[in-house]
Amino acid sequence: SESEMANLIAVNCTAPTLLTRRFLPNMIERGEGRVCFVSSLVSVNAVPGHGVYAASKAMLTSLADALRYEVEGTGVGVVNVLAGAVNTGFQKASGMADTAPVFTVPGYALSSKRVTRDIVDSVLN
């Protein structure tokens, strides 16, 4: 529905952009910090039937790429996570589990705990 698309864009595009705009200047002023976006492999390899989701994640990937250049030399880093198949419940709720067969292959999708741990490690190191 249009409402669901608007919510998806608000969460995946608007919120990260506004939060970055709010906190990045302070990080640059301090000369340290990390901005972390959680994008998706669908940002570069869309799944049929999920074009708006893929486009929203592509926006994050593009924003991260641009910011990485813009903050070069400031002490601030930009991390963009291109998460693949992760067991979160999102796939079932969005209907992606029915259109993305990777979620039916046992052991293929990563656990959300592992991905979270890997993200924290990449931001802190």
N, CA and C atoms as an extended XYZ file, in Angstrom:
375
Properties=species:S:1:pos:R:3:atomname:S:1:resname:S:1:resid:I:1 pbc="F F F"
N         0.836       -1.190        0.000 N   SER     1
C         0.000        0.000        0.000 CA  SER     1
C         0.880        1.252        0.000 C   SER     1
N         0.269        2.369       -0.330 N   GLU     2
C         1.018        3.631       -0.325 CA  GLU     2
C         1.533        3.972        1.062 C   GLU     2
N         0.751        3.666        2.075 N   SER     3
C         1.159        3.932        3.456 CA  SER     3
C         2.384        3.100        3.835 C   SER     3
N         2.389        1.843        3.441 N   GLU     4
C         3.536        0.976        3.736 CA  GLU     4
C         4.785        1.457        3.004 C   GLU     4
N         4.619        1.895        1.762 N   MET     5
C         5.765        2.421        1.013 CA  MET     5
C         6.302        3.685        1.667 C   MET     5
N         5.418        4.563        2.095 N   ALA     6
C         5.845        5.798        2.759 CA  ALA     6
C         6.589        5.483        4.054 C   ALA     6
N         6.103        4.522        4.807 N   ASN     7
C         6.783        4.119        6.043 CA  ASN     7
C         8.152        3.525        5.751 C   ASN     7
N         8.234        2.690        4.721 N   LEU     8
C         9.509        2.070        4.353 CA  LEU     8
C        10.526        3.143        3.971 C   LEU     8
N        10.107        4.118        3.187 N   ILE     9
C        11.005        5.205        2.779 CA  ILE     9
C        11.389        6.059        3.979 C   ILE     9
N        10.446        6.295        4.881 N   ALA    10
C        10.751        7.080        6.084 CA  ALA    10
C        11.808        6.391        6.932 C   ALA    10
N        11.684        5.084        7.105 N   VAL    11
C        12.624        4.329        7.943 CA  VAL    11
C        13.968        4.145        7.243 C   VAL    11
N        13.950        3.773        5.967 N   ASN    12
C        15.191        3.423        5.272 CA  ASN    12
C        15.926        4.611        4.668 C   ASN    12
N        15.229        5.713        4.401 N   CYS    13
C        15.864        6.859        3.740 CA  CYS    13
C        15.850        8.119        4.593 C   CYS    13
N        14.662        8.552        4.959 N   THR    14
C        14.533        9.829        5.654 CA  THR    14
C        15.207        9.806        7.020 C   THR    14
N        14.912        8.821        7.835 N   ALA    15
C        15.470        8.777        9.199 CA  ALA    15
C        16.998        8.722        9.196 C   ALA    15
N        17.637        7.826        8.428 N   PRO    16
C        19.106        7.825        8.446 CA  PRO    16
C        19.715        9.128        7.945 C   PRO    16
N        19.086        9.745        6.951 N   THR    17
C        19.596       11.004        6.423 CA  THR    17
C        19.512       12.109        7.467 C   THR    17
N        18.364       12.222        8.116 N   LEU    18
C        18.201       13.265        9.127 CA  LEU    18
C        19.074       13.025       10.354 C   LEU    18
N        19.196       11.773       10.778 N   LEU    19
C        20.070       11.470       11.919 CA  LEU    19
C        21.522       11.778       11.595 C   LEU    19
N        21.937       11.452       10.392 N   THR    20
C        23.310       11.755        9.978 CA  THR    20
C        23.529       13.261        9.938 C   THR    20
N        22.571       13.961        9.383 N   ARG    21
C        22.689       15.423        9.326 CA  ARG    21
C        22.770       16.023       10.726 C   ARG    21
N        22.077       15.424       11.659 N   ARG    22
C        22.049       15.934       13.041 CA  ARG    22
C        23.368       15.665       13.768 C   ARG    22
N        23.927       14.479       13.619 N   PHE    23
C        25.084       14.085       14.435 CA  PHE    23
C        26.436       14.203       13.748 C   PHE    23
N        26.481       14.185       12.430 N   LEU    24
C        27.760       14.220       11.725 CA  LEU    24
C        28.577       15.480       12.005 C   LEU    24
N        27.985       16.671       12.030 N   PRO    25
C        28.808       17.865       12.295 CA  PRO    25
C        29.559       17.786       13.631 C   PRO    25
N        28.949       17.241       14.663 N   ASN    26
C        29.633       17.095       15.951 CA  ASN    26
C        30.778       16.102       15.871 C   ASN    26
N        30.590       15.034       15.112 N   MET    27
C        31.666       14.059       14.934 CA  MET    27
C        32.850       14.706       14.222 C   MET    27
N        32.555       15.463       13.181 N   ILE    28
C        33.617       16.131       12.426 CA  ILE    28
C        34.334       17.140       13.321 C   ILE    28
N        33.569       17.868       14.105 N   GLU    29
C        34.169       18.849       15.017 CA  GLU    29
C        35.101       18.168       16.023 C   GLU    29
N        34.711       17.001       16.532 N   ARG    30
C        35.547       16.251       17.480 CA  ARG    30
C        36.701       15.531       16.799 C   ARG    30
N        36.583       15.335       15.492 N   GLY    31
C        37.624       14.629       14.750 CA  GLY    31
C        37.573       13.128       14.922 C   GLY    31
N        36.409       12.608       15.302 N   GLU    32
C        36.262       11.163       15.451 CA  GLU    32
C        34.788       10.784       15.413 C   GLU    32
N        34.555        9.527       15.096 N   GLY    33
C        33.198        8.998       15.085 CA  GLY    33
C        32.994        8.060       13.914 C   GLY    33
N        31.884        7.376       13.938 N   ARG    34
C        31.515        6.454       12.868 CA  ARG    34
C        30.036        6.639       12.558 C   ARG    34
N        29.743        6.645       11.284 N   VAL    35
C        28.369        6.604       10.807 CA  VAL    35
C        28.179        5.216       10.219 C   VAL    35
N        27.123        4.538       10.631 N   CYS    36
C        26.879        3.178       10.157 CA  CYS    36
C        25.493        3.086        9.541 C   CYS    36
N        25.450        2.664        8.293 N   PHE    37
C        24.191        2.415        7.604 CA  PHE    37
C        24.036        0.908        7.424 C   PHE    37
N        22.829        0.424        7.607 N   VAL    38
C        22.552       -0.990        7.359 CA  VAL    38
C        21.731       -1.056        6.078 C   VAL    38
N        22.434       -1.317        5.004 N   SER    39
C        21.813       -1.416        3.696 CA  SER    39
C        21.518       -2.892        3.427 C   SER    39
N        21.644       -3.296        2.194 N   SER    40
C        21.311       -4.674        1.828 CA  SER    40
C        21.931       -4.994        0.486 C   SER    40
N        22.153       -6.273        0.252 N   LEU    41
C        22.623       -6.679       -1.072 CA  LEU    41
C        21.605       -6.339       -2.149 C   LEU    41
N        20.322       -6.211       -1.768 N   VAL    42
C        19.327       -5.840       -2.779 CA  VAL    42
C        19.540       -4.415       -3.276 C   VAL    42
N        20.399       -3.644       -2.603 N   SER    43
C        20.690       -2.296       -3.102 CA  SER    43
C        21.468       -2.359       -4.416 C   SER    43
N        22.103       -3.487       -4.677 N   VAL    44
C        22.854       -3.663       -5.922 CA  VAL    44
C        22.354       -4.847       -6.741 C   VAL    44
N        21.392       -5.586       -6.192 N   ASN    45
C        20.849       -6.770       -6.872 CA  ASN    45
C        19.404       -6.947       -6.417 C   ASN    45
N        18.506       -6.213       -7.034 N   ALA    46
C        17.115       -6.152       -6.588 CA  ALA    46
C        16.390       -7.500       -6.698 C   ALA    46
N        15.388       -7.652       -5.850 N   VAL    47
C        14.539       -8.841       -5.829 CA  VAL    47
C        13.205       -8.461       -6.470 C   VAL    47
N        12.742       -9.218       -7.462 N   PRO    48
C        11.459       -8.891       -8.099 CA  PRO    48
C        10.338       -8.749       -7.067 C   PRO    48
N         9.526       -7.735       -7.259 N   GLY    49
C         8.406       -7.503       -6.360 CA  GLY    49
C         8.748       -6.645       -5.158 C   GLY    49
N        10.010       -6.260       -5.040 N   HIS    50
C        10.454       -5.475       -3.891 CA  HIS    50
C        11.298       -4.282       -4.339 C   HIS    50
N        10.849       -3.646       -5.419 N   GLY    51
C        11.593       -2.540       -6.003 CA  GLY    51
C        11.746       -1.342       -5.085 C   GLY    51
N        10.694       -1.003       -4.338 N   VAL    52
C        10.783        0.158       -3.450 CA  VAL    52
C        11.767       -0.127       -2.327 C   VAL    52
N        11.719       -1.335       -1.765 N   TYR    53
C        12.673       -1.716       -0.720 CA  TYR    53
C        14.105       -1.652       -1.270 C   TYR    53
N        14.317       -2.243       -2.448 N   ALA    54
C        15.649       -2.241       -3.053 CA  ALA    54
C        16.119       -0.816       -3.324 C   ALA    54
N        15.227        0.027       -3.833 N   ALA    55
C        15.590        1.412       -4.114 CA  ALA    55
C        15.935        2.164       -2.834 C   ALA    55
N        15.201        1.893       -1.757 N   SER    56
C        15.495        2.576       -0.492 CA  SER    56
C        16.862        2.166        0.037 C   SER    56
N        17.213        0.918       -0.133 N   LYS    57
C        18.527        0.462        0.308 CA  LYS    57
C        19.619        0.986       -0.616 C   LYS    57
N        19.323        1.136       -1.909 N   ALA    58
C        20.290        1.727       -2.841 CA  ALA    58
C        20.567        3.181       -2.463 C   ALA    58
N        19.550        3.870       -1.968 N   MET    59
C        19.749        5.240       -1.519 CA  MET    59
C        20.754        5.274       -0.373 C   MET    59
N        20.617        4.348        0.587 N   LEU    60
C        21.567        4.291        1.700 CA  LEU    60
C        22.983        4.004        1.213 C   LEU    60
N        23.101        3.086        0.278 N   THR    61
C        24.419        2.743       -0.258 CA  THR    61
C        25.043        3.961       -0.946 C   THR    61
N        24.264        4.681       -1.723 N   SER    62
C        24.774        5.890       -2.385 CA  SER    62
C        25.139        6.971       -1.383 C   SER    62
N        24.303        7.143       -0.360 N   LEU    63
C        24.591        8.133        0.679 CA  LEU    63
C        25.894        7.788        1.389 C   LEU    63
N        26.074        6.529        1.723 N   ALA    64
C        27.307        6.103        2.393 CA  ALA    64
C        28.524        6.352        1.513 C   ALA    64
N        28.408        6.020        0.236 N   ASP    65
C        29.533        6.233       -0.677 CA  ASP    65
C        29.899        7.714       -0.764 C   ASP    65
N        28.897        8.573       -0.880 N   ALA    66
C        29.153       10.013       -0.964 CA  ALA    66
C        29.756       10.541        0.336 C   ALA    66
N        29.175       10.145        1.458 N   LEU    67
C        29.684       10.622        2.751 CA  LEU    67
C        31.125       10.186        2.994 C   LEU    67
N        31.458        8.990        2.561 N   ARG    68
C        32.820        8.490        2.752 CA  ARG    68
C        33.833        9.458        2.132 C   ARG    68
N        33.516        9.972        0.952 N   TYR    69
C        34.394       10.959        0.313 CA  TYR    69
C        34.346       12.300        1.040 C   TYR    69
N        33.148       12.697        1.457 N   GLU    70
C        32.976       14.010        2.078 CA  GLU    70
C        33.676       14.132        3.429 C   GLU    70
N        33.793       13.019        4.167 N   VAL    71
C        34.413       13.088        5.497 CA  VAL    71
C        35.872       12.651        5.484 C   VAL    71
N        36.399       12.334        4.325 N   GLU    72
C        37.792       11.891        4.239 CA  GLU    72
C        38.715       12.917        4.876 C   GLU    72
N        39.582       12.441        5.757 N   GLY    73
C        40.543       13.310        6.425 CA  GLY    73
C        40.018       13.989        7.676 C   GLY    73
N        38.775       13.709        8.072 N   THR    74
C        38.196       14.354        9.259 CA  THR    74
C        38.307       13.503       10.507 C   THR    74
N        38.685       12.242       10.356 N   GLY    75
C        38.692       11.326       11.498 CA  GLY    75
C        37.380       10.580       11.672 C   GLY    75
N        36.412       10.872       10.821 N   VAL    76
C        35.108       10.197       10.876 CA  VAL    76
C        35.073        9.119        9.799 C   VAL    76
N        34.582        7.955       10.174 N   GLY    77
C        34.458        6.856        9.232 CA  GLY    77
C        33.011        6.594        8.879 C   GLY    77
N        32.811        5.987        7.733 N   VAL    78
C        31.471        5.611        7.278 CA  VAL    78
C        31.483        4.123        6.972 C   VAL    78
N        30.584        3.405        7.617 N   VAL    79
C        30.432        1.968        7.410 CA  VAL    79
C        29.093        1.746        6.730 C   VAL    79
N        29.095        0.991        5.650 N   ASN    80
C        27.845        0.625        4.972 CA  ASN    80
C        27.775       -0.884        4.922 C   ASN    80
N        26.809       -1.443        5.605 N   VAL    81
C        26.650       -2.895        5.685 CA  VAL    81
C        25.722       -3.339        4.566 C   VAL    81
N        26.240       -4.170        3.673 N   LEU    82
C        25.409       -4.752        2.624 CA  LEU    82
C        25.000       -6.147        3.091 C   LEU    82
N        24.023       -6.155        3.964 N   ALA    83
C        23.576       -7.424        4.538 CA  ALA    83
C        22.921       -8.284        3.468 C   ALA    83
N        23.207       -9.547        3.543 N   GLY    84
C        22.564      -10.506        2.646 CA  GLY    84
C        21.363      -11.116        3.344 C   GLY    84
N        21.219      -12.392        3.201 N   ALA    85
C        20.093      -13.095        3.817 CA  ALA    85
C        20.326      -13.204        5.324 C   ALA    85
N        19.457      -12.570        6.092 N   VAL    86
C        19.543      -12.577        7.556 CA  VAL    86
C        18.176      -12.966        8.098 C   VAL    86
N        18.163      -13.936        8.980 N   ASN    87
C        16.897      -14.374        9.584 CA  ASN    87
C        16.440      -13.358       10.627 C   ASN    87
N        15.445      -12.545       10.251 N   THR    88
C        14.938      -11.532       11.174 CA  THR    88
C        13.428      -11.563       11.329 C   THR    88
N        12.729      -12.238       10.477 N   GLY    89
C        11.274      -12.186       10.469 CA  GLY    89
C        10.758      -11.188        9.450 C   GLY    89
N        11.639      -10.268        9.005 N   PHE    90
C        11.247       -9.277        8.000 CA  PHE    90
C        10.806       -9.959        6.709 C   PHE    90
N        11.538      -10.988        6.306 N   GLN    91
C        11.257      -11.640        5.037 CA  GLN    91
C         9.831      -12.202        5.003 C   GLN    91
N         9.442      -12.819        6.084 N   LYS    92
C         8.094      -13.392        6.139 CA  LYS    92
C         7.042      -12.285        6.148 C   LYS    92
N         7.265      -11.256        6.954 N   ALA    93
C         6.299      -10.158        7.061 CA  ALA    93
C         6.157       -9.401        5.740 C   ALA    93
N         7.253       -9.281        4.991 N   SER    94
C         7.232       -8.511        3.749 CA  SER    94
C         6.828       -9.347        2.541 C   SER    94
N         6.772      -10.660        2.710 N   GLY    95
C         6.490      -11.532        1.582 CA  GLY    95
C         7.722      -11.893        0.794 C   GLY    95
N         8.885      -11.381        1.204 N   MET    96
C        10.123      -11.662        0.483 CA  MET    96
C        10.519      -13.139        0.597 C   MET    96
N        10.123      -13.785        1.678 N   ALA    97
C        10.470      -15.199        1.850 CA  ALA    97
C         9.886      -16.042        0.724 C   ALA    97
N         8.756      -15.594        0.167 N   ASP    98
C         8.125      -16.331       -0.923 CA  ASP    98
C         8.774      -16.059       -2.269 C   ASP    98
N         9.442      -14.922       -2.415 N   THR    99
C        10.013      -14.544       -3.713 CA  THR    99
C        11.539      -14.606       -3.735 C   THR    99
N        12.155      -14.811       -2.595 N   ALA   100
C        13.616      -14.910       -2.526 CA  ALA   100
C        13.972      -16.291       -1.988 C   ALA   100
N        14.270      -17.221       -2.868 N   PRO   101
C        14.492      -18.605       -2.450 CA  PRO   101
C        15.662      -18.825       -1.499 C   PRO   101
N        16.560      -17.858       -1.351 N   VAL   102
C        17.697      -18.053       -0.451 CA  VAL   102
C        17.237      -18.332        0.972 C   VAL   102
N        16.027      -17.865        1.320 N   PHE   103
C        15.541      -18.076        2.673 CA  PHE   103
C        14.992      -19.478        2.886 C   PHE   103
N        14.913      -20.259        1.818 N   THR   104
C        14.442      -21.638        1.954 CA  THR   104
C        15.599      -22.625        2.007 C   THR   104
N        16.820      -22.148        1.781 N   VAL   105
C        18.002      -23.021        1.820 CA  VAL   105
C        18.499      -23.103        3.258 C   VAL   105
N        18.420      -24.269        3.873 N   PRO   106
C        18.846      -24.388        5.278 CA  PRO   106
C        20.297      -23.943        5.467 C   PRO   106
N        20.509      -23.098        6.461 N   GLY   107
C        21.847      -22.649        6.800 CA  GLY   107
C        22.388      -21.521        5.952 C   GLY   107
N        21.664      -21.102        4.917 N   TYR   108
C        22.174      -20.051        4.046 CA  TYR   108
C        22.061      -18.679        4.700 C   TYR   108
N        20.905      -18.393        5.261 N   ALA   109
C        20.699      -17.092        5.903 CA  ALA   109
C        21.448      -17.046        7.227 C   ALA   109
N        22.048      -15.902        7.513 N   LEU   110
C        22.787      -15.721        8.767 CA  LEU   110
C        21.837      -15.385        9.909 C   LEU   110
N        22.280      -15.650       11.113 N   SER   111
C        21.473      -15.274       12.277 CA  SER   111
C        21.607      -13.772       12.506 C   SER   111
N        20.549      -13.175       13.009 N   SER   112
C        20.581      -11.735       13.280 CA  SER   112
C        21.608      -11.414       14.364 C   SER   112
N        21.821      -12.326       15.304 N   LYS   113
C        22.826      -12.099       16.359 CA  LYS   113
C        24.224      -12.013       15.760 C   LYS   113
N        24.530      -12.902       14.827 N   ARG   114
C        25.867      -12.870       14.214 CA  ARG   114
C        26.066      -11.582       13.427 C   ARG   114
N        25.065      -11.200       12.659 N   VAL   115
C        25.189       -9.985       11.850 CA  VAL   115
C        25.341       -8.762       12.755 C   VAL   115
N        24.577       -8.714       13.830 N   THR   116
C        24.683       -7.594       14.774 CA  THR   116
C        26.086       -7.531       15.361 C   THR   116
N        26.608       -8.672       15.778 N   ARG   117
C        27.973       -8.723       16.327 CA  ARG   117
C        28.998       -8.253       15.303 C   ARG   117
N        28.858       -8.702       14.059 N   ASP   118
C        29.792       -8.298       13.008 CA  ASP   118
C        29.704       -6.792       12.729 C   ASP   118
N        28.487       -6.238       12.767 N   ILE   119
C        28.320       -4.803       12.542 CA  ILE   119
C        29.005       -4.012       13.659 C   ILE   119
N        28.769       -4.404       14.894 N   VAL   120
C        29.386       -3.700       16.030 CA  VAL   120
C        30.911       -3.792       15.914 C   VAL   120
N        31.426       -4.963       15.590 N   ASP   121
C        32.883       -5.119       15.432 CA  ASP   121
C        33.420       -4.194       14.338 C   ASP   121
N        32.708       -4.095       13.225 N   SER   122
C        33.212       -3.267       12.129 CA  SER   122
C        33.159       -1.780       12.470 C   SER   122
N        32.183       -1.380       13.265 N   VAL   123
C        32.081        0.030       13.641 CA  VAL   123
C        33.154        0.389       14.669 C   VAL   123
N        33.428       -0.520       15.590 N   LEU   124
C        34.370       -0.226       16.651 CA  LEU   124
C        35.830       -0.398       16.230 C   LEU   124
N        36.070       -1.103       15.156 N   ASN   125
C        37.461       -1.370       14.734 CA  ASN   125
C        37.827       -0.681       13.457 C   ASN   125
